[in-house]
mmCIF file of C-alpha atoms in Angstrom:
data_model
loop_
_atom_site.group_PDB
_atom_site.id
_atom_site.type_symbol
_atom_site.label_atom_id
_atom_site.label_comp_id
_atom_site.label_asym_id
_atom_site.label_seq_id
_atom_site.Cartn_x
_atom_site.Cartn_y
_atom_site.Cartn_z
ATOM 1 C CA SER A 1 49.167 62.225 -3.315
ATOM 2 C CA VAL A 2 46.115 61.478 -1.215
ATOM 3 C CA SER A 3 43.823 61.854 -4.166
ATOM 4 C CA ARG A 4 45.880 59.408 -6.249
ATOM 5 C CA PHE A 5 45.807 56.822 -3.426
ATOM 6 C CA ILE A 6 42.062 57.035 -3.131
ATOM 7 C CA ILE A 7 41.588 56.549 -6.852
ATOM 8 C CA ILE A 8 43.920 53.531 -6.935
ATOM 9 C CA LYS A 9 42.242 51.924 -3.913
ATOM 10 C CA TYR A 10 38.806 52.538 -5.352
ATOM 11 C CA THR A 11 39.844 51.019 -8.645
ATOM 12 C CA SER A 12 41.244 47.913 -6.932
ATOM 13 C CA GLU A 13 38.042 47.385 -4.918
ATOM 14 C CA MET A 14 35.966 47.799 -8.065
ATOM 15 C CA LYS A 15 37.986 45.087 -9.803
ATOM 16 C CA LYS A 16 37.299 42.702 -6.912
ATOM 17 C CA LEU A 17 33.611 43.570 -6.978
ATOM 18 C CA ILE A 18 33.405 43.028 -10.726
ATOM 19 C CA ALA A 19 35.141 39.647 -10.373
ATOM 20 C CA ILE A 20 32.755 38.575 -7.624
ATOM 21 C CA MET A 21 29.742 39.627 -9.708
ATOM 22 C CA ALA A 22 31.049 37.738 -12.711
ATOM 23 C CA ILE A 23 31.478 34.527 -10.687
ATOM 24 C CA ALA A 24 28.017 34.947 -9.228
ATOM 25 C CA GLY A 25 26.592 35.432 -12.683
ATOM 26 C CA MET A 26 28.270 32.276 -13.960
ATOM 27 C CA THR A 27 26.964 30.288 -10.997
ATOM 28 C CA SER A 28 23.451 31.617 -11.561
ATOM 29 C CA SER A 29 23.587 30.736 -15.255
ATOM 30 C CA LEU A 30 24.772 27.222 -14.455
ATOM 31 C CA ALA A 31 21.969 26.737 -11.953
ATOM 32 C CA LEU A 32 19.415 27.911 -14.497
ATOM 33 C CA ALA A 33 20.815 25.541 -17.113
ATOM 34 C CA GLN A 34 20.431 22.594 -14.718
ATOM 35 C CA ALA A 35 16.910 23.472 -13.565
ATOM 36 C CA PRO A 36 14.074 21.407 -15.108
ATOM 37 C CA THR A 37 12.101 23.160 -17.812
ATOM 38 C CA GLN A 38 8.586 23.989 -16.700
ATOM 39 C CA SER A 39 5.735 25.893 -18.247
ATOM 40 C CA LYS A 40 4.446 29.094 -16.746
ATOM 41 C CA ASP A 41 1.515 27.044 -15.430
ATOM 42 C CA ALA A 42 3.692 24.497 -13.606
ATOM 43 C CA GLY A 43 2.153 23.584 -10.270
ATOM 44 C CA GLN A 44 -1.230 24.981 -11.281
ATOM 45 C CA PRO A 45 -4.228 22.670 -11.823
ATOM 46 C CA ASN A 46 -5.065 21.446 -15.302
ATOM 47 C CA VAL A 47 -7.459 23.567 -17.314
ATOM 48 C CA PHE A 48 -9.047 21.662 -20.191
ATOM 49 C CA THR A 49 -10.311 22.924 -23.517
ATOM 50 C CA THR A 50 -12.610 20.641 -25.501
ATOM 51 C CA VAL A 51 -11.350 19.840 -28.993
ATOM 52 C CA LYS A 52 -14.093 17.423 -30.091
ATOM 53 C CA ASP A 53 -16.957 15.757 -28.274
ATOM 54 C CA ALA A 54 -20.235 13.988 -28.889
ATOM 55 C CA ARG A 55 -23.594 14.117 -27.150
ATOM 56 C CA ILE A 56 -23.895 11.574 -24.376
ATOM 57 C CA THR A 57 -26.599 10.338 -22.034
ATOM 58 C CA SER A 58 -26.553 11.033 -18.312
ATOM 59 C CA ILE A 59 -23.905 9.855 -15.867
ATOM 60 C CA LYS A 60 -24.952 6.592 -14.206
ATOM 61 C CA ASN A 61 -23.916 5.070 -10.882
ATOM 62 C CA GLN A 62 -23.049 1.380 -10.590
ATOM 63 C CA ALA A 63 -22.813 1.886 -6.793
ATOM 64 C CA ASN A 64 -21.765 -1.235 -4.844
ATOM 65 C CA SER A 65 -21.617 -3.609 -7.775
ATOM 66 C CA GLY A 66 -18.907 -4.922 -10.060
ATOM 67 C CA THR A 67 -21.017 -4.235 -13.133
ATOM 68 C CA CYS A 68 -19.048 -1.441 -14.791
ATOM 69 C CA TRP A 69 -19.021 -3.558 -17.966
ATOM 70 C CA ALA A 70 -22.830 -3.456 -18.109
ATOM 71 C CA TYR A 71 -23.033 0.251 -17.275
ATOM 72 C CA SER A 72 -20.366 1.308 -19.739
ATOM 73 C CA GLY A 73 -21.595 -1.125 -22.396
ATOM 74 C CA GLN A 74 -25.199 0.046 -22.190
ATOM 75 C CA SER A 75 -24.059 3.674 -21.968
ATOM 76 C CA PHE A 76 -21.986 3.107 -25.110
ATOM 77 C CA LEU A 77 -25.096 1.812 -26.914
ATOM 78 C CA GLU A 78 -27.113 4.795 -25.661
ATOM 79 C CA ASP A 79 -24.493 7.143 -27.110
ATOM 80 C CA GLU A 80 -24.550 5.170 -30.364
ATOM 81 C CA LEU A 81 -28.315 5.668 -30.516
ATOM 82 C CA ILE A 82 -27.789 9.424 -30.236
ATOM 83 C CA ARG A 83 -25.164 9.237 -32.976
ATOM 84 C CA ILE A 84 -27.528 7.543 -35.434
ATOM 85 C CA GLY A 85 -30.318 9.992 -34.679
ATOM 86 C CA LYS A 86 -32.545 7.837 -32.471
ATOM 87 C CA GLY A 87 -32.542 10.269 -29.543
ATOM 88 C CA GLU A 88 -31.914 9.544 -25.873
ATOM 89 C CA TYR A 89 -32.526 6.115 -24.371
ATOM 90 C CA ASP A 90 -32.057 4.884 -20.808
ATOM 91 C CA LEU A 91 -31.385 1.164 -21.098
ATOM 92 C CA SER A 92 -31.591 -1.325 -18.243
ATOM 93 C CA GLU A 93 -28.186 -2.526 -17.114
ATOM 94 C CA MET A 94 -29.701 -5.233 -14.922
ATOM 95 C CA PHE A 95 -31.411 -6.808 -17.947
ATOM 96 C CA VAL A 96 -27.894 -7.496 -19.250
ATOM 97 C CA VAL A 97 -26.610 -8.565 -15.821
ATOM 98 C CA SER A 98 -29.514 -10.953 -15.276
ATOM 99 C CA HIS A 99 -29.096 -12.698 -18.620
ATOM 100 C CA SER A 100 -25.338 -12.851 -18.177
ATOM 101 C CA TYR A 101 -25.591 -14.478 -14.752
ATOM 102 C CA ARG A 102 -27.930 -17.118 -16.197
ATOM 103 C CA ASP A 103 -25.593 -17.900 -19.099
ATOM 104 C CA LYS A 104 -22.534 -17.813 -16.855
ATOM 105 C CA GLY A 105 -24.160 -20.171 -14.349
ATOM 106 C CA ARG A 106 -24.868 -22.764 -17.039
ATOM 107 C CA LYS A 107 -21.310 -22.560 -18.326
ATOM 108 C CA TYR A 108 -19.863 -22.723 -14.802
ATOM 109 C CA VAL A 109 -21.680 -25.982 -14.130
ATOM 110 C CA ARG A 110 -20.840 -27.425 -17.543
ATOM 111 C CA LEU A 111 -17.146 -26.731 -16.799
ATOM 112 C CA HIS A 112 -17.410 -28.317 -13.324
ATOM 113 C CA GLY A 113 -16.723 -24.972 -11.653
ATOM 114 C CA LYS A 114 -13.578 -24.236 -13.695
ATOM 115 C CA LEU A 115 -14.763 -20.775 -14.779
ATOM 116 C CA ASN A 116 -14.603 -17.355 -13.171
ATOM 117 C CA PHE A 117 -17.996 -16.717 -11.580
ATOM 118 C CA ALA A 118 -18.086 -13.186 -10.205
ATOM 119 C CA GLN A 119 -19.715 -9.825 -10.818
ATOM 120 C CA GLY A 120 -17.411 -8.895 -13.699
ATOM 121 C CA GLY A 121 -18.027 -9.227 -17.399
ATOM 122 C CA SER A 122 -17.040 -7.784 -20.763
ATOM 123 C CA PHE A 123 -18.419 -5.470 -23.423
ATOM 124 C CA TYR A 124 -19.181 -8.557 -25.480
ATOM 125 C CA ASP A 125 -21.721 -9.620 -22.850
ATOM 126 C CA VAL A 126 -23.669 -6.443 -23.627
ATOM 127 C CA LEU A 127 -23.530 -7.053 -27.385
ATOM 128 C CA TYR A 128 -24.409 -10.723 -26.949
ATOM 129 C CA VAL A 129 -27.467 -9.909 -24.848
ATOM 130 C CA LEU A 130 -28.571 -7.266 -27.362
ATOM 131 C CA LYS A 131 -28.344 -9.776 -30.207
ATOM 132 C CA GLU A 132 -29.737 -12.861 -28.478
ATOM 133 C CA TYR A 133 -32.210 -11.451 -25.951
ATOM 134 C CA GLY A 134 -32.946 -7.816 -26.850
ATOM 135 C CA ALA A 135 -33.168 -4.833 -24.508
ATOM 136 C CA VAL A 136 -35.582 -3.084 -22.152
ATOM 137 C CA PRO A 137 -35.785 0.445 -20.700
ATOM 138 C CA GLN A 138 -34.376 1.109 -17.246
ATOM 139 C CA SER A 139 -37.855 1.706 -15.830
ATOM 140 C CA VAL A 140 -38.971 -1.792 -16.857
ATOM 141 C CA LEU A 141 -36.177 -3.608 -14.990
ATOM 142 C CA PRO A 142 -34.319 -1.419 -12.459
ATOM 143 C CA GLY A 143 -33.121 -4.576 -10.678
ATOM 144 C CA LEU A 144 -33.570 -3.353 -7.102
ATOM 145 C CA ASN A 145 -35.727 -6.020 -5.450
ATOM 146 C CA TYR A 146 -33.723 -6.299 -2.231
ATOM 147 C CA GLY A 147 -34.518 -3.187 -0.241
ATOM 148 C CA THR A 148 -31.989 -0.592 -1.389
ATOM 149 C CA THR A 149 -32.161 2.364 -3.748
ATOM 150 C CA LYS A 150 -28.752 1.614 -5.274
ATOM 151 C CA ASN A 151 -26.962 -1.534 -6.365
ATOM 152 C CA GLN A 152 -25.667 -3.759 -3.561
ATOM 153 C CA HIS A 153 -24.581 -7.017 -5.160
ATOM 154 C CA GLY A 154 -22.307 -8.684 -2.607
ATOM 155 C CA GLU A 155 -24.974 -10.900 -1.047
ATOM 156 C CA MET A 156 -26.436 -11.896 -4.404
ATOM 157 C CA GLU A 157 -23.060 -12.889 -5.818
ATOM 158 C CA ALA A 158 -22.219 -14.947 -2.720
ATOM 159 C CA ALA A 159 -25.611 -16.682 -2.809
ATOM 160 C CA LEU A 160 -25.344 -17.549 -6.492
ATOM 161 C CA LYS A 161 -21.760 -18.777 -6.205
ATOM 162 C CA GLY A 162 -22.537 -20.873 -3.131
ATOM 163 C CA PHE A 163 -25.522 -22.458 -4.853
ATOM 164 C CA LEU A 164 -23.516 -23.325 -7.976
ATOM 165 C CA ASP A 165 -20.650 -24.795 -5.961
ATOM 166 C CA ALA A 166 -23.132 -27.049 -4.176
ATOM 167 C CA ILE A 167 -24.474 -28.223 -7.538
ATOM 168 C CA VAL A 168 -20.986 -28.807 -8.978
ATOM 169 C CA SER A 169 -20.090 -30.944 -5.939
ATOM 170 C CA ASN A 170 -22.733 -33.373 -7.296
ATOM 171 C CA PRO A 171 -23.992 -34.823 -4.001
ATOM 172 C CA ASN A 172 -26.560 -37.090 -5.731
ATOM 173 C CA GLY A 173 -24.106 -38.587 -8.192
ATOM 174 C CA LYS A 174 -25.735 -36.834 -11.127
ATOM 175 C CA LEU A 175 -27.392 -33.457 -11.650
ATOM 176 C CA SER A 176 -31.145 -33.136 -11.393
ATOM 177 C CA PRO A 177 -33.218 -30.979 -13.775
ATOM 178 C CA ALA A 178 -34.246 -28.828 -10.813
ATOM 179 C CA TRP A 179 -30.950 -27.021 -10.334
ATOM 180 C CA TYR A 180 -31.274 -24.482 -13.144
ATOM 181 C CA PRO A 181 -34.839 -23.277 -12.363
ATOM 182 C CA ALA A 182 -33.764 -22.958 -8.729
ATOM 183 C CA PHE A 183 -30.707 -20.921 -9.783
ATOM 184 C CA GLU A 184 -32.880 -18.626 -11.920
ATOM 185 C CA SER A 185 -35.255 -18.059 -9.028
ATOM 186 C CA ILE A 186 -32.428 -16.623 -6.914
ATOM 187 C CA ILE A 187 -31.623 -14.113 -9.666
ATOM 188 C CA ASP A 188 -35.310 -13.248 -10.018
ATOM 189 C CA GLN A 189 -35.643 -12.526 -6.312
ATOM 190 C CA TYR A 190 -32.770 -10.044 -6.390
ATOM 191 C CA LEU A 191 -33.087 -8.430 -9.817
ATOM 192 C CA GLY A 192 -36.712 -9.107 -10.763
ATOM 193 C CA LYS A 193 -38.153 -11.459 -13.349
ATOM 194 C CA LEU A 194 -37.172 -10.914 -16.940
ATOM 195 C CA PRO A 195 -40.182 -9.448 -18.769
ATOM 196 C CA GLU A 196 -41.641 -11.383 -21.657
ATOM 197 C CA SER A 197 -43.432 -8.224 -22.771
ATOM 198 C CA PHE A 198 -43.922 -4.690 -21.485
ATOM 199 C CA THR A 199 -45.595 -1.399 -22.344
ATOM 200 C CA PHE A 200 -43.441 1.686 -22.780
ATOM 201 C CA ASN A 201 -44.602 5.113 -23.927
ATOM 202 C CA GLY A 202 -47.998 3.639 -24.745
ATOM 203 C CA LYS A 203 -46.647 0.881 -26.994
ATOM 204 C CA LYS A 204 -46.338 -2.835 -26.266
ATOM 205 C CA TYR A 205 -42.973 -4.512 -26.829
ATOM 206 C CA THR A 206 -41.053 -7.680 -26.246
ATOM 207 C CA PRO A 207 -37.354 -7.250 -25.419
ATOM 208 C CA LYS A 208 -36.570 -8.412 -28.953
ATOM 209 C CA SER A 209 -38.968 -5.989 -30.654
ATOM 210 C CA TYR A 210 -37.701 -3.103 -28.524
ATOM 211 C CA ALA A 211 -34.131 -3.883 -29.599
ATOM 212 C CA GLN A 212 -35.208 -4.121 -33.233
ATOM 213 C CA GLU A 213 -36.838 -0.693 -33.021
ATOM 214 C CA MET A 214 -33.593 0.709 -31.607
ATOM 215 C CA GLY A 215 -31.924 -0.221 -34.880
ATOM 216 C CA LEU A 216 -28.470 -1.290 -33.612
ATOM 217 C CA ASN A 217 -26.779 -4.320 -35.151
ATOM 218 C CA ALA A 218 -24.520 -6.050 -32.612
ATOM 219 C CA ASP A 219 -22.478 -7.551 -35.441
ATOM 220 C CA ASP A 220 -21.362 -4.068 -36.560
ATOM 221 C CA TYR A 221 -19.157 -3.674 -33.462
ATOM 222 C CA VAL A 222 -15.588 -4.886 -33.101
ATOM 223 C CA SER A 223 -13.270 -5.356 -30.152
ATOM 224 C CA LEU A 224 -9.648 -4.273 -30.562
ATOM 225 C CA THR A 225 -6.562 -4.776 -28.398
ATOM 226 C CA SER A 226 -2.751 -4.616 -28.657
ATOM 227 C CA PHE A 227 -0.357 -7.320 -27.427
ATOM 228 C CA THR A 228 2.620 -9.183 -28.862
ATOM 229 C CA HIS A 229 1.919 -12.701 -27.552
ATOM 230 C CA HIS A 230 -0.434 -13.136 -30.520
ATOM 231 C CA PRO A 231 0.189 -12.089 -34.149
ATOM 232 C CA PHE A 232 -0.902 -8.614 -35.149
ATOM 233 C CA TYR A 233 -3.934 -8.383 -37.451
ATOM 234 C CA SER A 234 -5.278 -11.683 -36.110
ATOM 235 C CA LYS A 235 -8.063 -12.340 -33.595
ATOM 236 C CA PHE A 236 -7.713 -13.983 -30.188
ATOM 237 C CA ALA A 237 -9.625 -14.333 -26.940
ATOM 238 C CA LEU A 238 -8.131 -11.968 -24.364
ATOM 239 C CA GLU A 239 -6.796 -13.995 -21.459
ATOM 240 C CA ILE A 240 -8.654 -12.132 -18.724
ATOM 241 C CA GLU A 241 -10.937 -13.689 -16.140
ATOM 242 C CA ASP A 242 -14.013 -11.655 -16.989
ATOM 243 C CA ASN A 243 -13.886 -12.729 -20.647
ATOM 244 C CA TRP A 244 -15.847 -15.803 -19.632
ATOM 245 C CA ARG A 245 -17.615 -16.020 -23.011
ATOM 246 C CA TRP A 246 -14.137 -16.264 -24.609
ATOM 247 C CA SER A 247 -14.928 -13.562 -27.159
ATOM 248 C CA ASP A 248 -12.302 -12.503 -29.697
ATOM 249 C CA SER A 249 -10.531 -9.161 -30.123
ATOM 250 C CA TYR A 250 -8.583 -7.996 -33.148
ATOM 251 C CA ASN A 251 -4.912 -7.418 -32.382
ATOM 252 C CA LEU A 252 -3.293 -4.172 -33.575
ATOM 253 C CA PRO A 253 0.084 -2.517 -32.930
ATOM 254 C CA ILE A 254 -0.409 0.130 -30.275
ATOM 255 C CA ASP A 255 0.213 3.012 -32.687
ATOM 256 C CA GLU A 256 -2.595 1.766 -34.906
ATOM 257 C CA LEU A 257 -4.912 1.172 -31.963
ATOM 258 C CA MET A 258 -4.361 4.808 -30.998
ATOM 259 C CA GLN A 259 -5.093 5.821 -34.603
ATOM 260 C CA VAL A 260 -8.432 4.032 -34.332
ATOM 261 C CA MET A 261 -9.260 5.797 -31.083
ATOM 262 C CA ARG A 262 -8.425 9.241 -32.447
ATOM 263 C CA ASN A 263 -10.247 8.589 -35.714
ATOM 264 C CA ALA A 264 -13.352 7.373 -33.894
ATOM 265 C CA ILE A 265 -13.649 10.525 -31.800
ATOM 266 C CA GLN A 266 -12.790 12.844 -34.677
ATOM 267 C CA THR A 267 -15.518 11.272 -36.814
ATOM 268 C CA GLY A 268 -18.166 11.266 -34.078
ATOM 269 C CA TYR A 269 -18.099 7.668 -32.801
ATOM 270 C CA PRO A 270 -18.016 6.852 -29.073
ATOM 271 C CA ILE A 271 -15.676 4.154 -27.749
ATOM 272 C CA ALA A 272 -16.325 1.508 -25.106
ATOM 273 C CA TRP A 273 -13.039 1.530 -23.187
ATOM 274 C CA GLY A 274 -11.749 -1.288 -20.974
ATOM 275 C CA ALA A 275 -8.746 -0.221 -18.926
ATOM 276 C CA ASP A 276 -6.536 -0.581 -15.890
ATOM 277 C CA VAL A 277 -7.353 2.152 -13.361
ATOM 278 C CA SER A 278 -5.104 0.916 -10.546
ATOM 279 C CA GLU A 279 -2.314 3.339 -11.518
ATOM 280 C CA VAL A 280 -1.403 6.078 -9.063
ATOM 281 C CA GLY A 281 -1.929 8.511 -11.955
ATOM 282 C CA PHE A 282 -5.626 7.623 -12.181
ATOM 283 C CA ASN A 283 -7.017 9.640 -9.323
ATOM 284 C CA ARG A 284 -10.517 9.943 -7.934
ATOM 285 C CA ASP A 285 -10.839 13.567 -8.943
ATOM 286 C CA GLY A 286 -11.236 13.147 -12.689
ATOM 287 C CA ILE A 287 -7.656 12.829 -13.997
ATOM 288 C CA GLY A 288 -5.745 9.929 -15.517
ATOM 289 C CA VAL A 289 -2.076 10.300 -16.493
ATOM 290 C CA LEU A 290 0.623 7.652 -16.865
ATOM 291 C CA ALA A 291 2.693 9.325 -14.190
ATOM 292 C CA ASP A 292 6.440 8.754 -14.223
ATOM 293 C CA VAL A 293 6.818 8.425 -10.464
ATOM 294 C CA GLU A 294 10.608 8.146 -10.601
ATOM 295 C CA ALA A 295 10.873 11.379 -12.586
ATOM 296 C CA ILE A 296 8.528 13.130 -10.143
ATOM 297 C CA GLU A 297 10.567 12.003 -7.142
ATOM 298 C CA THR A 298 13.922 13.055 -8.608
ATOM 299 C CA ALA A 299 12.934 16.333 -10.269
ATOM 300 C CA GLY A 300 15.651 18.963 -9.704
ATOM 301 C CA SER A 301 16.204 20.407 -6.262
ATOM 302 C CA ASP A 302 12.808 19.082 -5.161
ATOM 303 C CA GLN A 303 14.447 15.711 -4.558
ATOM 304 C CA ALA A 304 15.440 16.787 -1.051
ATOM 305 C CA ARG A 305 11.859 17.012 0.111
ATOM 306 C CA TRP A 306 11.258 13.286 -0.532
ATOM 307 C CA ILE A 307 13.889 12.106 1.954
ATOM 308 C CA GLY A 308 12.336 10.675 5.078
ATOM 309 C CA LEU A 309 8.724 10.816 3.904
ATOM 310 C CA SER A 310 6.403 8.017 4.929
ATOM 311 C CA THR A 311 4.698 5.942 2.239
ATOM 312 C CA ALA A 312 1.451 7.864 2.736
ATOM 313 C CA ALA A 313 3.205 11.239 2.624
ATOM 314 C CA ARG A 314 5.144 10.220 -0.478
ATOM 315 C CA ARG A 315 1.926 9.201 -2.234
ATOM 316 C CA ALA A 316 0.312 12.496 -1.248
ATOM 317 C CA GLU A 317 3.224 14.403 -2.806
ATOM 318 C CA ILE A 318 2.882 12.386 -6.013
ATOM 319 C CA LEU A 319 -0.865 12.989 -6.146
ATOM 320 C CA LYS A 320 -0.230 16.734 -5.977
ATOM 321 C CA GLN A 321 1.656 16.450 -9.265
ATOM 322 C CA ILE A 322 -0.995 14.387 -11.056
ATOM 323 C CA ASN A 323 -3.339 17.298 -11.683
ATOM 324 C CA THR A 324 -0.694 19.644 -13.066
ATOM 325 C CA PRO A 325 -0.121 20.329 -16.776
ATOM 326 C CA ASP A 326 3.558 19.322 -16.657
ATOM 327 C CA CYS A 327 3.231 16.060 -14.739
ATOM 328 C CA PRO A 328 6.006 13.780 -16.137
ATOM 329 C CA GLU A 329 4.585 10.773 -17.982
ATOM 330 C CA ILE A 330 5.912 7.423 -19.133
ATOM 331 C CA ASN A 331 6.017 7.047 -22.899
ATOM 332 C CA PRO A 332 4.469 3.579 -23.274
ATOM 333 C CA THR A 333 5.974 1.320 -25.940
ATOM 334 C CA GLN A 334 4.644 -1.968 -27.256
ATOM 335 C CA GLU A 335 7.216 -3.740 -25.094
ATOM 336 C CA TYR A 336 6.093 -1.767 -22.037
ATOM 337 C CA ARG A 337 2.477 -2.876 -22.563
ATOM 338 C CA GLN A 338 3.428 -6.505 -22.972
ATOM 339 C CA LYS A 339 5.681 -6.526 -19.923
ATOM 340 C CA CYS A 340 2.936 -4.974 -17.802
ATOM 341 C CA PHE A 341 0.355 -7.488 -19.046
ATOM 342 C CA ASP A 342 2.679 -10.406 -18.411
ATOM 343 C CA ASN A 343 3.635 -9.306 -14.881
ATOM 344 C CA TYR A 344 0.072 -8.445 -13.782
ATOM 345 C CA THR A 345 0.578 -4.686 -13.623
ATOM 346 C CA LEU A 346 -1.766 -4.144 -16.595
ATOM 347 C CA THR A 347 -5.030 -5.712 -15.514
ATOM 348 C CA ASP A 348 -8.683 -5.665 -16.511
ATOM 349 C CA ASP A 349 -10.143 -3.240 -13.968
ATOM 350 C CA HIS A 350 -12.871 -0.987 -15.279
ATOM 351 C CA GLY A 351 -15.116 -0.166 -18.237
ATOM 352 C CA MET A 352 -15.935 3.406 -19.319
ATOM 353 C CA VAL A 353 -16.947 5.348 -22.444
ATOM 354 C CA ILE A 354 -14.651 7.666 -24.385
ATOM 355 C CA TYR A 355 -16.695 10.367 -26.077
ATOM 356 C CA GLY A 356 -14.382 13.318 -26.765
ATOM 357 C CA MET A 357 -10.923 14.855 -26.926
ATOM 358 C CA ALA A 358 -9.487 17.841 -25.078
ATOM 359 C CA LYS A 359 -6.171 19.501 -24.333
ATOM 360 C CA ASN A 360 -4.798 21.177 -21.236
ATOM 361 C CA GLN A 361 -3.100 24.574 -21.044
ATOM 362 C CA ALA A 362 0.262 22.964 -21.868
ATOM 363 C CA GLY A 363 -1.171 21.511 -25.083
ATOM 364 C CA ARG A 364 -1.133 17.921 -23.837
ATOM 365 C CA PRO A 365 -3.915 15.822 -25.485
ATOM 366 C CA PHE A 366 -6.526 14.023 -23.378
ATOM 367 C CA PHE A 367 -9.515 11.806 -24.027
ATOM 368 C CA MET A 368 -12.813 12.689 -22.340
ATOM 369 C CA ILE A 369 -14.367 9.787 -20.441
ATOM 370 C CA LYS A 370 -17.864 9.122 -19.134
ATOM 371 C CA ASN A 371 -17.539 7.082 -15.947
ATOM 372 C CA SER A 372 -20.177 5.124 -13.984
ATOM 373 C CA TRP A 373 -19.362 6.235 -10.445
ATOM 374 C CA GLY A 374 -22.104 8.840 -10.271
ATOM 375 C CA GLU A 375 -21.287 12.542 -10.454
ATOM 376 C CA ALA A 376 -17.980 12.047 -8.650
ATOM 377 C CA GLY A 377 -14.788 14.060 -8.943
ATOM 378 C CA ALA A 378 -14.053 17.602 -10.002
ATOM 379 C CA TYR A 379 -15.839 17.164 -13.335
ATOM 380 C CA LYS A 380 -19.061 15.523 -12.076
ATOM 381 C CA GLY A 381 -18.522 12.031 -13.440
ATOM 382 C CA ILE A 382 -16.275 12.975 -16.365
ATOM 383 C CA TRP A 383 -12.593 11.964 -16.422
ATOM 384 C CA TYR A 384 -9.755 13.367 -18.533
ATOM 385 C CA ILE A 385 -7.315 10.645 -19.602
ATOM 386 C CA SER A 386 -4.009 11.490 -21.276
ATOM 387 C CA GLU A 387 -3.146 9.810 -24.562
ATOM 388 C CA ASN A 388 -0.141 8.230 -22.843
ATOM 389 C CA TYR A 389 -2.448 6.715 -20.240
ATOM 390 C CA ALA A 390 -4.721 5.347 -22.958
ATOM 391 C CA ALA A 391 -1.780 3.879 -24.863
ATOM 392 C CA GLY A 392 -0.306 2.280 -21.765
ATOM 393 C CA ARG A 393 -3.391 1.166 -19.869
ATOM 394 C CA THR A 394 -6.009 0.147 -22.446
ATOM 395 C CA MET A 395 -7.026 -3.500 -22.245
ATOM 396 C CA ASN A 396 -9.436 -3.367 -25.171
ATOM 397 C CA ILE A 397 -11.902 -1.085 -26.902
ATOM 398 C CA VAL A 398 -15.170 -1.678 -28.751
ATOM 399 C CA VAL A 399 -16.195 0.585 -31.620
ATOM 400 C CA HIS A 400 -18.504 0.534 -34.603
ATOM 401 C CA LYS A 401 -16.557 -0.944 -37.501
ATOM 402 C CA ASN A 402 -17.067 2.260 -39.519
ATOM 403 C CA ALA A 403 -14.947 4.105 -36.947
ATOM 404 C CA LEU A 404 -11.867 2.264 -38.239
ATOM 405 C CA PRO A 405 -9.586 4.008 -40.736
ATOM 406 C CA LYS A 406 -10.017 2.209 -44.064
ATOM 407 C CA ALA A 407 -6.385 1.066 -44.238
ATOM 408 C CA ILE A 408 -6.589 -0.561 -40.797
ATOM 409 C CA ALA A 409 -9.939 -2.201 -41.538
ATOM 410 C CA GLN A 410 -8.414 -3.671 -44.694
ATOM 411 C CA LYS A 411 -5.490 -5.135 -42.723
ATOM 412 C CA LEU A 412 -7.972 -6.795 -40.365
ATOM 413 C CA GLY A 413 -10.143 -8.099 -43.207
ATOM 414 C CA ILE A 414 -13.140 -6.063 -42.022
ATOM 415 C CA LYS A 415 -15.509 -4.888 -44.738
ATOM 416 C CA LEU A 416 -16.870 -1.396 -44.163
#
């Protein structure tokens, strides 16, 4: 009958439709299974929640100078002074720079010019100056005697280096006693004469007496690093150009170095942090992650959009991912660190201060960093550095010895 034909035809079409829907469902499920897992906040900017932080002094600006080591080192001491209850200080960075140039110049000549003479330095320079020469407030020696309101050290460095190279060439056959006073006078003209005494807040000081009143003992601070070309739990001089005083660092496995860093922040101690900031994952907007560029470029169906991009466009795409909570990161091993150090991709670039810990909305842990580039970036001079970045890109740290976990201090032979 007609009615029976209609029912049979309808049933046959339904079977086809059901089969098509089933295939579509299987295809959809397969696609979902192959898609990369992302949080609900994927593609959104990081939002940070502070877990632990300490009081810090104001953000400084090293401007056009390679003196991050002096700014971060002095800032570290300022934060230590807050920690021990001494209140807020504003210490002169150029007092440290001036003394360091003088010491470096003498050593450069003694080594016949076979020493790195440039604007860079190390945290040890700051501790050495504190111990041997003292300290002065910023207002006593701002170091701006050359007509600018911010640091501009290119001319000074070139003048000092040129002078020293002329001395090392030894045109008279032997050095005269005049060279060093002449060298000091160049520094004095640019940075100002080092004060023998000064009055601050109505009280007269020498640099030594001012440092004594501060109450910091330079010998209480230790430098720590993590490399395999020297034995762990021993000390060695880091083979970096700016370590011109050849100061020693204790060598720890990277897991234990990270334990020290976490313990320091959790117990209220700031950290002077020397690091490589040349990574693409360290941006100029306040974020540092050890970005896995290969994983970013090959993530799921997004891979198609990378084909044909110029180098600049490719970098721009990568930078978009840096400030997202799910940015893929490299998991740095001890071997990774050593390989990067040996092939020049882990270098001594910049000094900063770690003063806190935070997490983003995906739960990823970050260290909070005080930089010395003025109130730059999205966080006004503060940077958020992932733990992976710290593990992979730390050159060395300086902390008060009491910030070390007792078991690690014992392995290093450090008495707390």
